Short mmCIF file of C-alpha atoms and ligand atoms in Angstrom, two decimals:
data_model
loop_
_atom_site.label_atom_id
_atom_site.label_comp_id
_atom_site.label_asym_id
_atom_site.label_seq_id
_atom_site.Cartn_x
_atom_site.Cartn_y
_atom_site.Cartn_z
CA MET W 247 36.64 -7.22 11.46
CA THR W 248 32.87 -7.07 11.89
CA ASP W 249 31.06 -5.75 8.78
CA ARG W 250 28.19 -3.39 9.42
CA TYR W 251 24.76 -3.45 7.76
CA ALA W 252 21.40 -1.90 8.64
CA VAL W 253 17.85 -1.32 7.50
CA VAL W 254 17.08 2.29 6.65
CA GLY W 255 13.52 3.61 6.73
CA ASN W 256 11.08 5.98 8.42
CA PRO W 257 9.66 4.62 10.63
CA VAL W 258 12.04 1.71 11.21
CA ALA W 259 11.66 0.78 14.88
CA HIS W 260 9.16 -2.00 14.03
CA SER W 261 11.49 -3.72 11.53
CA ARG W 262 12.17 -7.45 12.05
CA SER W 263 15.20 -7.32 9.75
CA PRO W 264 17.83 -7.03 12.55
CA SER W 265 16.47 -10.17 14.19
CA ILE W 266 16.41 -12.06 10.86
CA HIS W 267 19.95 -11.08 9.85
CA ALA W 268 21.37 -11.81 13.30
CA ARG W 269 20.00 -15.35 12.93
CA PHE W 270 21.41 -15.67 9.39
CA ALA W 271 24.83 -14.49 10.61
CA ARG W 272 24.91 -17.00 13.50
CA GLN W 273 23.80 -19.81 11.22
CA THR W 274 26.40 -19.12 8.48
CA GLY W 275 29.25 -17.97 10.76
CA GLN W 276 29.44 -14.58 9.03
CA ASP W 277 30.93 -11.79 11.14
CA ILE W 278 28.33 -9.05 10.67
CA GLU W 279 26.43 -6.57 12.77
CA TYR W 280 22.99 -5.39 11.59
CA GLY W 281 21.11 -2.41 13.01
CA ARG W 282 18.34 0.09 12.32
CA LEU W 283 18.89 3.47 10.69
CA LEU W 284 16.12 6.05 11.01
CA ALA W 285 16.55 8.60 8.22
CA PRO W 286 14.67 11.91 8.21
CA LEU W 287 12.02 12.00 5.47
CA ASP W 288 14.04 14.67 3.65
CA GLY W 289 17.46 13.24 4.51
CA PHE W 290 17.75 9.77 2.96
CA VAL W 291 20.90 10.35 0.88
CA GLU W 292 22.76 12.11 3.72
CA ALA W 293 21.94 9.26 6.15
CA VAL W 294 23.06 6.61 3.65
CA GLU W 295 26.29 8.39 2.77
CA ARG W 296 27.13 8.93 6.45
CA PHE W 297 26.58 5.22 7.15
CA ARG W 298 28.72 4.24 4.14
CA ASP W 299 31.50 6.74 5.00
CA ALA W 300 31.63 5.35 8.55
CA GLY W 301 32.49 1.93 7.09
CA GLY W 302 28.99 0.44 6.52
CA ARG W 303 28.95 -2.28 3.87
CA GLY W 304 25.30 -2.33 2.83
CA LEU W 305 21.70 -1.45 3.62
CA ASN W 306 18.20 -2.77 3.31
CA VAL W 307 15.83 -0.02 2.29
CA THR W 308 12.23 0.12 3.43
CA LEU W 309 9.33 2.58 3.18
CA PRO W 310 9.33 5.31 2.02
CA PHE W 311 12.81 5.31 0.46
CA LYS W 312 12.87 2.52 -2.15
CA LEU W 313 12.51 4.94 -5.09
CA GLU W 314 15.17 7.29 -3.71
CA ALA W 315 17.51 4.33 -3.26
CA PHE W 316 16.87 3.40 -6.89
CA ALA W 317 17.76 6.92 -8.03
CA TRP W 318 20.86 7.09 -5.81
CA ALA W 319 22.43 3.70 -6.71
CA ALA W 320 25.30 3.92 -9.19
CA ARG W 321 24.51 0.48 -10.69
CA ARG W 322 21.30 -1.56 -10.58
CA SER W 323 20.43 -5.21 -11.13
CA PRO W 324 17.98 -6.08 -13.94
CA ARG W 325 15.34 -6.97 -11.33
CA ALA W 326 15.74 -3.58 -9.62
CA GLN W 327 15.51 -1.96 -13.04
CA ALA W 328 12.28 -3.85 -13.76
CA ALA W 329 10.82 -2.91 -10.35
CA GLY W 330 11.95 0.72 -10.54
CA ALA W 331 12.79 0.38 -6.84
CA VAL W 332 15.72 -0.77 -4.68
CA ASN W 333 15.45 -2.58 -1.33
CA THR W 334 19.09 -3.68 -1.10
CA LEU W 335 22.22 -1.53 -1.38
CA ARG W 336 25.76 -2.90 -1.40
CA PHE W 337 28.64 -0.45 -1.17
CA ASP W 338 31.21 -1.66 -3.71
CA ALA W 339 34.57 -0.03 -4.43
CA ASP W 340 33.21 1.27 -7.75
CA GLY W 341 29.96 2.69 -6.31
CA ALA W 342 26.70 1.54 -4.76
CA PHE W 343 24.99 -1.50 -6.29
CA GLY W 344 21.18 -1.48 -5.99
CA ASP W 345 19.07 -4.63 -6.10
CA ASN W 346 15.46 -5.59 -5.42
CA THR W 347 14.89 -8.89 -3.64
CA ASP W 348 11.15 -8.53 -2.81
CA GLY W 349 9.86 -10.40 -5.87
CA ALA W 350 12.38 -13.21 -5.54
CA GLY W 351 11.35 -13.48 -1.88
CA LEU W 352 7.67 -13.85 -2.73
CA VAL W 353 8.29 -16.43 -5.46
CA ARG W 354 10.61 -18.48 -3.27
CA ASP W 355 8.18 -18.48 -0.35
CA ILE W 356 5.30 -19.62 -2.56
CA GLU W 357 7.26 -22.23 -4.51
CA ALA W 358 9.74 -23.59 -1.97
CA ARG W 359 8.02 -23.23 1.43
CA LEU W 360 4.38 -23.47 0.37
CA GLY W 361 5.02 -25.92 -2.48
CA LEU W 362 2.99 -24.18 -5.17
CA PRO W 363 4.90 -24.07 -8.49
CA LEU W 364 3.96 -20.92 -10.41
CA ALA W 365 4.53 -22.24 -13.93
CA GLY W 366 1.30 -22.15 -15.90
CA ARG W 367 -0.72 -20.59 -13.04
CA SER W 368 -3.21 -17.79 -13.25
CA VAL W 369 -2.40 -15.14 -10.64
CA LEU W 370 -4.46 -12.23 -9.31
CA VAL W 371 -2.51 -9.45 -7.59
CA LEU W 372 -4.54 -6.94 -5.57
CA GLY W 373 -2.94 -3.48 -5.42
CA ALA W 374 -0.77 -1.53 -7.83
CA GLY W 375 1.78 0.14 -5.58
CA GLY W 376 5.50 -0.42 -5.06
CA ALA W 377 5.17 -4.00 -3.84
CA THR W 378 3.22 -5.06 -6.94
CA ARG W 379 5.78 -3.38 -9.19
CA GLY W 380 8.51 -5.36 -7.46
CA VAL W 381 6.89 -8.79 -7.80
CA LEU W 382 5.46 -8.57 -11.31
CA GLY W 383 8.68 -9.48 -13.17
CA PRO W 384 9.59 -12.40 -10.86
CA LEU W 385 6.02 -13.84 -11.08
CA LEU W 386 6.22 -13.78 -14.88
CA GLU W 387 9.74 -15.15 -14.92
CA ALA W 388 8.59 -18.02 -12.70
CA GLY W 389 6.25 -18.91 -15.56
CA ALA W 390 2.86 -17.58 -14.42
CA ALA W 391 0.65 -17.93 -17.48
CA ARG W 392 -1.54 -14.96 -16.64
CA VAL W 393 -1.21 -12.11 -14.14
CA THR W 394 -4.14 -9.80 -13.45
CA ILE W 395 -3.51 -6.67 -11.40
CA ALA W 396 -6.63 -5.26 -9.76
CA ASN W 397 -6.49 -1.98 -7.91
CA ARG W 398 -8.90 0.28 -6.02
CA THR W 399 -7.83 3.03 -8.44
CA ALA W 400 -8.18 1.10 -11.72
CA ALA W 401 -6.13 3.61 -13.73
CA ARG W 402 -3.02 2.85 -11.65
CA ALA W 403 -3.28 -0.87 -12.43
CA VAL W 404 -3.73 -0.18 -16.14
CA ALA W 405 -0.82 2.28 -16.13
CA LEU W 406 1.41 -0.20 -14.30
CA VAL W 407 0.73 -2.89 -16.92
CA ASP W 408 1.32 -0.46 -19.79
CA GLN W 409 4.59 0.70 -18.27
CA PHE W 410 5.75 -2.85 -17.66
CA VAL W 411 4.90 -4.03 -21.16
CA MET W 412 6.58 -1.01 -22.72
CA SER W 413 9.82 -1.53 -20.84
CA ALA W 414 9.84 -5.32 -21.28
CA PRO W 415 12.30 -5.59 -24.21
CA ALA W 416 14.90 -3.67 -22.19
CA GLN W 417 14.35 -5.97 -19.21
CA ALA W 418 14.62 -9.04 -21.40
CA THR W 419 17.95 -7.85 -22.81
CA ALA W 420 19.26 -6.91 -19.39
CA ALA W 421 18.33 -10.27 -17.86
CA GLY W 422 19.68 -12.11 -20.90
CA ALA W 423 16.39 -13.95 -21.34
CA PRO W 424 12.83 -13.19 -22.36
CA PRO W 425 10.55 -12.31 -19.43
CA GLY W 426 8.61 -15.55 -19.57
CA PRO W 427 7.56 -18.48 -21.66
CA GLY W 428 4.53 -18.68 -23.92
CA ALA W 429 2.33 -15.89 -25.14
CA PRO W 430 3.36 -12.25 -25.64
CA LEU W 431 3.44 -10.20 -22.45
CA ARG W 432 0.46 -8.08 -23.48
CA GLU W 433 -1.71 -11.22 -23.47
CA ARG W 434 -0.41 -12.48 -20.14
CA LEU W 435 -0.89 -9.23 -18.22
CA ARG W 436 -4.04 -7.28 -17.46
CA GLY W 437 -4.82 -4.27 -15.26
CA CYS W 438 -8.30 -3.47 -13.94
CA GLY W 439 -10.39 -2.16 -11.04
CA PHE W 440 -11.89 -4.40 -8.31
CA ASP W 441 -15.09 -4.56 -10.37
CA GLY W 442 -13.38 -6.07 -13.43
CA ILE W 443 -11.49 -8.98 -11.87
CA GLY W 444 -13.16 -11.98 -13.55
CA GLY W 445 -12.34 -15.42 -12.19
CA GLY W 446 -10.39 -18.64 -12.56
CA PHE W 447 -7.32 -17.74 -10.46
CA ASP W 448 -5.01 -20.32 -8.86
CA LEU W 449 -3.34 -17.78 -6.61
CA VAL W 450 -4.55 -14.47 -5.15
CA VAL W 451 -1.89 -12.15 -3.70
CA ASN W 452 -2.86 -9.19 -1.54
CA ALA W 453 -0.34 -6.40 -2.19
CA THR W 454 -2.55 -3.57 -0.95
CA SER W 455 -1.85 -1.74 2.27
CA ALA W 456 -5.46 -2.25 3.41
CA GLY W 457 -4.23 -4.78 5.98
CA LEU W 458 -2.71 -2.05 8.10
CA ALA W 459 -6.23 -0.86 8.95
CA GLY W 460 -7.65 -4.40 9.05
CA GLU W 461 -9.96 -3.56 6.15
CA ARG W 462 -11.88 -6.16 4.15
CA LEU W 463 -11.28 -6.03 0.39
CA PRO W 464 -14.27 -5.87 -1.99
CA ILE W 465 -13.49 -9.20 -3.70
CA ASP W 466 -16.15 -11.79 -4.53
CA ASP W 467 -16.03 -14.86 -2.29
CA ALA W 468 -16.06 -17.06 -5.43
CA VAL W 469 -12.71 -15.59 -6.56
CA LEU W 470 -11.10 -16.56 -3.26
CA ALA W 471 -12.89 -19.90 -2.93
CA GLY W 472 -11.63 -20.97 -6.37
CA ALA W 473 -7.95 -20.28 -5.64
CA ALA W 474 -5.54 -22.91 -4.29
CA LEU W 475 -3.77 -20.28 -2.20
CA ALA W 476 -4.46 -16.77 -0.92
CA TYR W 477 -1.26 -14.94 0.01
CA ASP W 478 -1.21 -11.74 2.06
CA MET W 479 2.04 -9.78 1.72
CA PHE W 480 1.15 -8.05 4.97
CA TYR W 481 2.04 -10.03 8.10
CA SER W 482 1.07 -9.82 11.69
CA ALA W 483 1.24 -11.67 15.00
CA ARG W 484 -2.45 -12.45 14.64
CA GLU W 485 -4.39 -13.68 11.61
CA THR W 486 -4.46 -10.85 9.05
CA ALA W 487 -7.76 -9.45 7.74
CA PHE W 488 -7.09 -10.85 4.24
CA VAL W 489 -6.21 -14.33 5.53
CA ALA W 490 -9.43 -14.32 7.60
CA GLN W 491 -11.48 -13.07 4.64
CA SER W 492 -10.01 -15.70 2.28
CA LEU W 493 -10.60 -18.64 4.63
CA ALA W 494 -14.12 -17.46 5.41
CA ALA W 495 -14.81 -17.23 1.66
CA GLY W 496 -13.82 -20.88 1.26
CA CYS W 497 -10.20 -20.66 0.07
CA PRO W 498 -8.52 -23.90 1.20
CA ARG W 499 -5.23 -22.26 2.14
CA ALA W 500 -4.19 -18.75 3.15
CA CYS W 501 -1.04 -17.31 4.68
CA ASP W 502 0.57 -13.99 5.54
CA GLY W 503 3.79 -12.43 4.24
CA LEU W 504 6.23 -13.39 7.00
CA GLY W 505 7.80 -16.01 4.72
CA MET W 506 8.32 -13.41 1.99
CA LEU W 507 10.01 -11.14 4.52
CA VAL W 508 12.45 -13.88 5.52
CA GLU W 509 13.10 -14.92 1.90
CA GLN W 510 13.78 -11.39 0.65
CA ALA W 511 16.19 -10.98 3.57
CA ALA W 512 17.98 -14.22 2.65
CA GLU W 513 18.35 -12.98 -0.92
CA SER W 514 19.86 -9.69 0.37
CA PHE W 515 22.23 -11.67 2.61
CA LEU W 516 23.33 -13.60 -0.50
CA VAL W 517 23.92 -10.33 -2.41
CA TRP W 518 26.11 -9.01 0.43
CA ARG W 519 27.91 -12.12 1.65
CA GLY W 520 27.79 -14.61 -1.24
CA VAL W 521 26.17 -17.19 1.05
CA ARG W 522 22.50 -18.21 1.04
CA PRO W 523 21.27 -18.92 4.58
CA LEU W 524 18.67 -21.59 5.34
CA THR W 525 15.35 -19.85 5.77
CA ALA W 526 13.08 -22.53 7.28
CA PRO W 527 14.50 -22.39 10.85
CA VAL W 528 14.51 -18.59 10.81
CA TYR W 529 10.90 -18.49 9.64
CA GLU W 530 9.91 -20.86 12.44
CA ALA W 531 11.80 -18.83 15.06
CA LEU W 532 10.24 -15.57 13.89
CA ARG W 533 6.76 -17.04 13.83
CA ALA W 534 7.26 -18.23 17.41
CA GLU W 535 8.60 -14.78 18.39
CA LEU W 536 5.49 -13.12 16.92
CA ALA W 537 3.16 -15.59 18.63
CA ALA W 538 4.85 -14.98 21.98
CA GLU W 539 4.45 -11.21 21.54
CA ALA W 540 0.74 -11.66 20.73
CA GLY W 541 0.40 -13.50 24.03
N1 NAP N 877 6.20 -9.31 3.36
C1 NAP N 877 7.06 -8.52 2.75
O1 NAP N 877 8.27 -8.81 2.69
C2 NAP N 877 6.57 -7.25 2.07
C3 NAP N 877 7.40 -6.58 1.16
C4 NAP N 877 6.90 -5.43 0.54
C5 NAP N 877 5.61 -4.96 0.85
N2 NAP N 877 4.85 -5.65 1.75
C6 NAP N 877 3.45 -5.19 2.08
O2 NAP N 877 2.74 -4.96 0.89
C7 NAP N 877 1.75 -3.96 1.12
C8 NAP N 877 1.79 -2.91 0.01
O3 NAP N 877 3.02 -2.17 0.06
P1 NAP N 877 3.39 -1.08 -1.06
O4 NAP N 877 4.80 -0.69 -0.81
O5 NAP N 877 3.04 -1.56 -2.42
O6 NAP N 877 2.41 0.14 -0.69
P2 NAP N 877 1.99 1.34 -1.64
O7 NAP N 877 2.98 1.57 -2.72
O8 NAP N 877 1.63 2.45 -0.73
O9 NAP N 877 0.64 0.83 -2.37
C9 NAP N 877 -0.53 0.62 -1.64
C10 NAP N 877 -1.59 -0.08 -2.51
O10 NAP N 877 -2.66 -0.47 -1.65
C11 NAP N 877 -3.88 0.05 -2.15
N3 NAP N 877 -4.74 0.37 -1.02
C12 NAP N 877 -4.45 1.12 0.08
N4 NAP N 877 -5.49 1.13 0.93
C13 NAP N 877 -6.46 0.37 0.37
C14 NAP N 877 -7.77 0.00 0.78
N5 NAP N 877 -8.28 0.43 1.94
N6 NAP N 877 -8.49 -0.81 -0.03
C15 NAP N 877 -7.98 -1.24 -1.19
N7 NAP N 877 -6.74 -0.92 -1.65
C16 NAP N 877 -6.00 -0.11 -0.86
C17 NAP N 877 -3.50 1.28 -2.96
O11 NAP N 877 -4.52 1.53 -3.90
P3 NAP N 877 -4.70 2.97 -4.60
O12 NAP N 877 -3.77 3.02 -5.75
O13 NAP N 877 -6.14 2.98 -5.02
O14 NAP N 877 -4.40 4.02 -3.56
C18 NAP N 877 -2.19 0.79 -3.61
O15 NAP N 877 -2.43 -0.01 -4.73
C19 NAP N 877 2.01 -3.40 2.53
O16 NAP N 877 1.09 -4.00 3.41
C20 NAP N 877 3.42 -3.86 2.83
O17 NAP N 877 3.62 -4.04 4.22
C21 NAP N 877 5.29 -6.79 2.36
#
């Protein structure tokens, strides 16, 4: 029998997830169907429970419901716990299992597809919203020596670091391992405003939502020029504003977040089906699909 999955969000019509999971299913021979579920802004739990009660096996969760999914899940993975947000739900016999695959997706895209090992690197993350919260733990676990979070509202970046450091022992116990090698967390993590960034970063990740409006970020060219890679979590059919800004500033390499999207989806597929699909051909197909749409 065909197992049913979907992505739940509001809005959700733009989501590429159905196309990605259909490709994964064909490639691995898994008998699944994957659709879109538009939930009313005040009706997330009802929509999820209706989908589950009608035989649905799991959901991806996108904006603005990742925190509600976290609260609703009966059990959560250590990485969901660390992120405080859930993007993957699996309906098990003993209740809903909530996971967060965003951070693993980013790390895998950077290390495996783009060939930049994170161990020992100095990373700058721009933005202090949900996406940053989701990727912080995985970046540290991958061995990043230093992670600086810079946000338009500096206090949010500082608060995010404080929160993360305070909850770190619990995460370490839950994951069965300390959050990263080397120095204490407090020395590896820093939160600041855009005016306190400093320099010397190997990798700059844009996790702000400024890309939606095509806005330029107030970051010194020297910060971008000195990095080996600039990574925009936002993706688009055309070059994103942050990719354009980074290349113009002299950064040798910049890319958007389509690879992260495909990798986080593959990680969700693994959580649901116990099989990890190959991501490279799906990334290539999606990139071609986007280019064709752009004309
Ligand atoms: N590729 C993927 O798989 C993937 C996965 C997850 C997220 N994303 C992308 O990541 C981005 C962030 O998502 P999110 O869930 O973290 O959003 P969010 O929770 O709403 O956070 C938005 C962040 O962007 C900052 N920001 C918004 N407008 C800005 C501007 N004009 N200039 C500078 N900073 C600005 C906010 O700063 P303030 O605190 O000052 O308001 C905040 O830190 C989105 O573009 C999303 O599409 C991609």
